[in-house]
Coordinates of N, CA and C in Angstrom, one line a residue:
M10 N 15.5 -9.1 14.0 CA 15.2 -7.7 14.0 C 13.5 -7.6 14.0
A11 N 12.7 -6.9 14.2 CA 11.5 -7.7 14.6 C 10.9 -7.1 12.6
N12 N 9.5 -8.1 13.1 CA 9.1 -8.4 11.3 C 8.5 -6.6 10.7
K13 N 8.3 -6.3 9.7 CA 8.0 -5.1 9.5 C 6.5 -5.3 9.0
K14 N 5.6 -4.4 9.8 CA 4.3 -4.8 9.4 C 3.7 -3.6 8.1
I15 N 3.0 -4.5 7.7 CA 2.5 -3.9 6.4 C 1.1 -3.3 7.2
L16 N 0.4 -2.9 6.6 CA -1.4 -1.9 6.0 C -2.0 -2.6 4.7
L17 N -2.4 -3.9 4.3 CA -3.2 -4.3 2.9 C -4.3 -3.3 3.2
V18 N -4.6 -2.4 2.3 CA -5.7 -2.0 1.7 C -6.5 -2.6 0.9
E19 N -7.1 -3.5 0.3 CA -7.7 -4.1 -0.3 C -9.4 -5.0 -0.7
D20 N -9.6 -3.9 -1.4 CA -10.9 -4.7 -1.3 C -12.0 -6.5 -1.5
D21 N -10.9 -6.7 -2.4 CA -11.6 -8.1 -2.5 C -10.4 -8.3 -1.9
P22 N -11.8 -9.8 -0.9 CA -11.8 -10.6 0.0 C -10.6 -11.6 -0.4
N23 N -10.2 -12.2 -1.4 CA -10.4 -13.3 -2.1 C -8.3 -13.1 -2.4
F24 N -8.3 -12.0 -2.8 CA -7.1 -10.9 -3.3 C -6.3 -10.5 -2.0
G25 N -6.9 -9.9 -1.6 CA -6.1 -9.8 -0.5 C -5.9 -11.0 0.4
T26 N -6.9 -11.5 0.8 CA -5.9 -13.1 1.9 C -5.2 -13.3 0.7
V27 N -4.7 -13.9 -0.7 CA -4.1 -14.3 -0.6 C -2.7 -13.8 -1.1
L28 N -2.6 -12.8 -1.5 CA -1.1 -11.4 -0.6 C -1.4 -11.2 0.7
K29 N -1.6 -11.6 1.2 CA -1.8 -10.7 3.0 C -0.9 -12.6 3.1
D30 N -1.8 -14.2 2.8 CA -0.4 -15.1 3.5 C 0.9 -14.9 2.6
Y31 N 0.8 -14.7 1.5 CA 2.4 -14.6 0.7 C 2.6 -13.8 1.7
L32 N 3.1 -12.4 1.6 CA 3.6 -12.1 2.6 C 3.9 -12.1 3.8
A33 N 2.8 -12.5 4.8 CA 2.5 -13.5 6.2 C 4.4 -15.0 5.7
M34 N 4.3 -15.4 4.9 CA 5.3 -16.5 4.3 C 6.7 -15.9 3.6
N35 N 6.7 -14.6 3.7 CA 7.9 -13.9 3.4 C 8.3 -13.0 5.2
D36 N 8.3 -14.1 6.0 CA 7.7 -12.9 7.3 C 7.9 -11.2 6.9
Y37 N 6.6 -10.9 7.4 CA 5.8 -9.6 6.9 C 4.5 -10.0 7.8
D38 N 4.7 -9.4 9.0 CA 3.3 -9.0 9.1 C 2.5 -7.7 8.8
V39 N 1.3 -8.8 8.5 CA 0.5 -8.0 7.9 C -0.8 -8.2 8.0
E40 N -1.9 -7.1 8.3 CA -2.6 -6.9 8.2 C -3.8 -6.4 7.1
H41 N -4.6 -7.1 7.3 CA -5.8 -6.6 5.8 C -7.1 -6.2 6.4
T42 N -6.8 -4.4 5.9 CA -8.8 -3.6 5.7 C -9.1 -3.6 4.0
K43 N -10.6 -4.4 4.5 CA -11.1 -3.9 3.2 C -11.8 -2.6 2.6
D44 N -11.2 -2.1 3.2 CA -12.0 -0.3 2.5 C -11.2 0.8 3.2
G45 N -11.4 2.2 2.8 CA -10.6 3.0 3.2 C -10.4 3.3 4.0
L46 N -11.6 3.2 4.6 CA -12.3 4.1 5.9 C -11.4 2.8 7.2
E47 N -11.3 1.9 6.8 CA -10.7 1.4 8.4 C -9.1 1.6 7.7
G48 N -8.3 1.3 6.6 CA -6.9 1.5 6.2 C -7.3 2.5 7.2
L49 N -7.7 3.7 7.5 CA -7.2 5.1 7.9 C -7.5 4.4 9.2
I50 N -8.6 4.2 9.2 CA -8.6 3.6 11.4 C -7.2 2.7 11.6
A51 N -7.6 1.8 11.3 CA -5.8 0.6 12.1 C -4.2 1.8 11.5
F52 N -4.3 2.5 10.8 CA -3.4 3.4 10.9 C -3.3 4.4 12.3
K53 N -4.2 5.1 13.0 CA -4.7 5.2 13.8 C -4.3 4.3 14.9
N54 N -4.5 3.5 14.8 CA -4.4 2.2 16.4 C -3.8 1.6 16.2
D55 N -2.7 2.0 15.1 CA -1.2 0.7 15.1 C 0.4 1.4 14.7
D56 N 1.2 1.2 13.7 CA 2.1 2.0 13.4 C 2.2 0.6 12.7
F57 N 2.7 1.4 11.5 CA 3.0 0.5 10.3 C 3.9 1.2 9.1
D58 N 5.0 0.3 8.6 CA 6.7 0.5 7.6 C 6.0 0.5 6.7
I59 N 4.9 0.5 6.6 CA 4.4 0.5 4.9 C 3.1 0.3 4.5
C60 N 2.9 0.8 2.9 CA 1.4 0.6 2.6 C 1.1 -0.1 1.6
I61 N 0.0 -0.3 1.6 CA 0.4 -0.9 0.1 C -2.0 -0.9 -0.2
L62 N -2.1 -0.1 -1.2 CA -2.7 0.3 -1.4 C -4.0 0.4 -2.4
D63 N -5.2 -0.6 -2.7 CA -5.9 -0.4 -3.5 C -6.5 0.9 -4.5
V64 N -6.3 1.0 -5.8 CA -6.9 2.7 -5.4 C -8.4 2.5 -5.3
M65 N -8.3 1.1 -6.5 CA -10.4 1.3 -7.0 C -10.6 0.6 -5.8
M66 N -11.7 1.4 -5.4 CA -12.6 0.7 -4.0 C -14.1 1.6 -4.1
P67 N -15.1 1.0 -3.6 CA -15.8 1.9 -3.4 C -16.0 2.2 -2.4
D68 N -16.8 3.7 -2.4 CA -17.0 4.5 -1.0 C -16.2 5.9 -1.4
M69 N -14.4 5.1 -0.8 CA -13.0 5.8 -0.5 C -11.8 5.3 -1.5
D70 N -11.9 5.7 -3.0 CA -10.7 5.1 -3.5 C -9.1 5.4 -2.8
G71 N -8.7 4.8 -3.1 CA -7.2 5.0 -3.1 C -5.9 6.4 -2.5
W72 N -6.8 6.8 -3.3 CA -6.1 8.2 -3.9 C -6.8 9.2 -3.2
E73 N -7.8 8.7 -2.5 CA -8.3 9.9 -0.9 C -7.6 9.7 0.1
V74 N -7.7 8.5 0.5 CA -6.6 7.6 1.6 C -5.8 8.6 1.2
F75 N -4.8 8.0 0.2 CA -3.5 8.4 0.6 C -3.5 10.4 0.6
K76 N -4.3 11.2 -0.2 CA -3.8 11.7 0.5 C -4.4 12.5 2.4
R77 N -5.6 11.8 2.4 CA -5.4 11.6 3.9 C -4.0 11.3 4.8
M78 N -4.2 10.4 4.0 CA -2.3 9.9 4.5 C -1.3 10.8 5.4
R79 N -1.3 11.7 3.5 CA 0.0 12.7 2.9 C -0.2 14.0 4.4
D80 N -1.9 14.2 4.6 CA -2.2 15.0 5.3 C -2.3 15.1 6.6
D81 N -1.9 13.6 6.9 CA -2.2 13.9 8.7 C -0.1 13.4 9.3
D82 N 0.3 14.2 10.0 CA 1.6 14.4 10.1 C 2.7 12.8 10.3
E83 N 1.1 12.2 11.1 CA 1.8 11.2 12.0 C 1.8 9.9 11.0
M84 N 0.9 10.2 9.2 CA 0.7 9.0 8.4 C 1.8 10.0 7.1
K85 N 2.6 10.5 6.9 CA 2.7 11.5 5.9 C 4.1 10.2 5.5
V86 N 4.5 9.6 6.7 CA 5.8 9.7 6.5 C 6.5 8.0 5.8
I87 N 4.7 7.6 5.8 CA 4.6 5.6 5.6 C 5.1 5.7 3.5
P88 N 5.6 5.2 3.8 CA 5.6 5.0 2.4 C 4.3 3.9 2.0
V89 N 4.7 4.6 0.4 CA 2.9 3.7 0.1 C 3.4 3.1 -2.0
I90 N 2.8 1.8 -1.6 CA 2.5 1.5 -2.6 C 1.4 1.0 -3.3
V91 N 0.8 1.8 -4.5 CA -0.5 1.9 -5.2 C -0.7 0.1 -6.3
V92 N -1.8 -0.5 -5.8 CA -2.2 -1.4 -6.6 C -3.4 -1.0 -7.3
T93 N -3.8 -1.4 -9.2 CA -4.2 -0.6 -9.5 C -4.6 -1.5 -11.0
A94 N -5.7 -1.3 -11.4 CA -5.9 -1.8 -12.7 C -5.5 -1.4 -13.3
K95 N -5.3 0.3 -13.2 CA -5.2 1.3 -14.2 C -4.0 0.6 -14.5
A96 N -3.9 0.8 -16.2 CA -2.6 0.3 -16.8 C -1.2 1.2 -17.4
Q97 N -2.2 2.2 -17.4 CA -2.2 3.3 -18.6 C -0.7 3.5 -17.6
S98 N -0.4 4.4 -19.2 CA 1.1 5.1 -19.3 C 1.4 6.2 -18.1
I99 N 0.1 7.0 -19.0 CA -0.4 7.7 -17.8 C -0.3 8.0 -16.4
D100 N -1.5 7.3 -15.7 CA -1.6 7.2 -14.5 C -0.5 6.7 -13.4
K101 N 0.6 5.8 -14.1 CA 1.7 5.6 -13.8 C 2.3 6.9 -13.2
V102 N 1.9 8.0 -14.9 CA 3.1 8.8 -14.1 C 2.7 9.3 -12.8
L103 N 1.1 9.9 -12.8 CA 1.0 10.6 -12.1 C 0.3 10.3 -10.3
G104 N 0.5 8.6 -10.3 CA 0.8 7.9 -9.2 C 1.8 8.0 -8.7
L105 N 3.3 8.0 -10.0 CA 4.5 7.7 -9.2 C 5.8 9.5 -9.6
H106 N 5.0 10.1 -10.0 CA 5.6 11.2 -9.2 C 5.2 12.5 -9.9
I107 N 3.4 13.0 -10.0 CA 3.0 14.0 -9.7 C 2.3 13.4 -7.7
A108 N 1.4 12.5 -7.6 CA 1.4 12.0 -6.0 C 2.0 11.7 -5.2
K109 N 3.5 11.5 -5.4 CA 5.2 10.8 -5.1 C 4.4 9.9 -4.9
V110 N 3.8 8.6 -5.4 CA 3.5 7.6 -3.8 C 5.7 6.5 -4.0
D111 N 5.3 5.6 -3.9 CA 6.6 5.3 -3.3 C 7.0 4.0 -4.6
D112 N 5.5 4.0 -4.8 CA 5.7 2.3 -6.3 C 5.1 2.4 -6.5
Y113 N 4.4 1.8 -8.2 CA 2.9 1.4 -8.7 C 2.9 0.3 -9.1
V114 N 2.6 -0.7 -8.9 CA 1.6 -2.1 -9.4 C 1.0 -2.3 -10.2
T115 N 0.6 -2.6 -11.2 CA -0.3 -3.1 -11.7 C -0.9 -5.0 -12.0
K116 N -2.3 -4.1 -11.9 CA -2.8 -5.5 -11.8 C -2.9 -6.3 -13.6
P117 N -2.9 -7.2 -13.8 CA -2.7 -8.6 -13.2 C -0.1 -8.8 -12.3
F118 N -0.2 -9.1 -11.1 CA 0.5 -9.0 -11.1 C 0.7 -10.2 -9.9
G119 N 1.9 -10.7 -9.8 CA 1.8 -12.5 -9.3 C 2.5 -11.5 -7.8
P120 N 2.2 -12.7 -6.0 CA 3.2 -12.0 -4.6 C 3.7 -11.7 -5.0
S121 N 4.9 -12.4 -6.0 CA 6.2 -12.3 -5.7 C 6.8 -10.8 -6.1
E122 N 6.2 -9.7 -7.1 CA 6.2 -9.3 -7.4 C 6.1 -7.7 -6.9
L123 N 4.7 -7.9 -6.6 CA 4.8 -7.1 -5.2 C 5.6 -7.4 -3.9
A124 N 5.4 -8.6 -3.3 CA 7.2 -8.6 -2.1 C 7.9 -8.1 -1.8
N125 N 8.5 -8.2 -3.7 CA 9.8 -7.5 -4.5 C 9.2 -6.3 -4.6
S126 N 8.5 -5.8 -4.7 CA 7.6 -3.8 -4.7 C 8.2 -4.0 -3.2
V127 N 7.7 -4.6 -2.2 CA 8.0 -4.2 -0.4 C 9.1 -4.5 -0.2
K128 N 10.2 -5.3 -0.3 CA 10.8 -4.7 -0.5 C 12.5 -3.5 -0.7
R129 N 12.0 -3.7 -1.6 CA 13.3 -2.1 -2.6 C 12.7 -0.9 -2.2
V130 N 10.9 -0.6 -1.2 CA 10.7 0.1 -1.1 C 11.4 0.3 0.1
L131 N 11.5 -0.5 1.4 CA 11.5 -0.6 2.6 C 13.5 -0.1 2.7
Q132 N 13.6 -0.7 1.7 CA 15.8 -0.6 1.8 C 15.7 0.9 0.7
K133 N 14.8 0.9 0.0 CA 15.3 2.6 0.3 C 15.0 2.9 1.4
R134 N 14.1 3.4 1.8 CA 13.9 4.2 3.3 C 14.8 4.4 4.2
V135 N 15.1 2.7 4.1 CA 16.7 2.5 4.8 C 18.3 3.4 5.0
V136 N 18.6 3.4 3.3 CA 20.2 4.3 3.2 C 18.7 5.5 2.2
V137 N 17.8 6.5 2.3 CA 17.8 7.7 2.4 C 18.0 8.1 3.9

């Protein structure tokens, strides 16, 4: 079975590299883009199994990227894990229950926590 492909949209290059390397060590193929517009372009040019999306980014924030994904017939089926420094419970409720993201991980977190989230979301997609 081929490795699952992840699009990581994260504006912090150091943090993005750490996450990409860790996920690659866990047998995922990861493409890292540095902003929302690059992420949307990557979606148009390749097929991904899941998206890890930072919320707080300059120019186009993660919620705008998520909205555009859900408005697009090809991208709306891709599961999305949102990562953010916003740890307020209301933000999590808005993300999971209003926006309907597949998971919501708050910073700071370890790479293994994110890898576990990816695994859960992908397994849930297979079962459903």
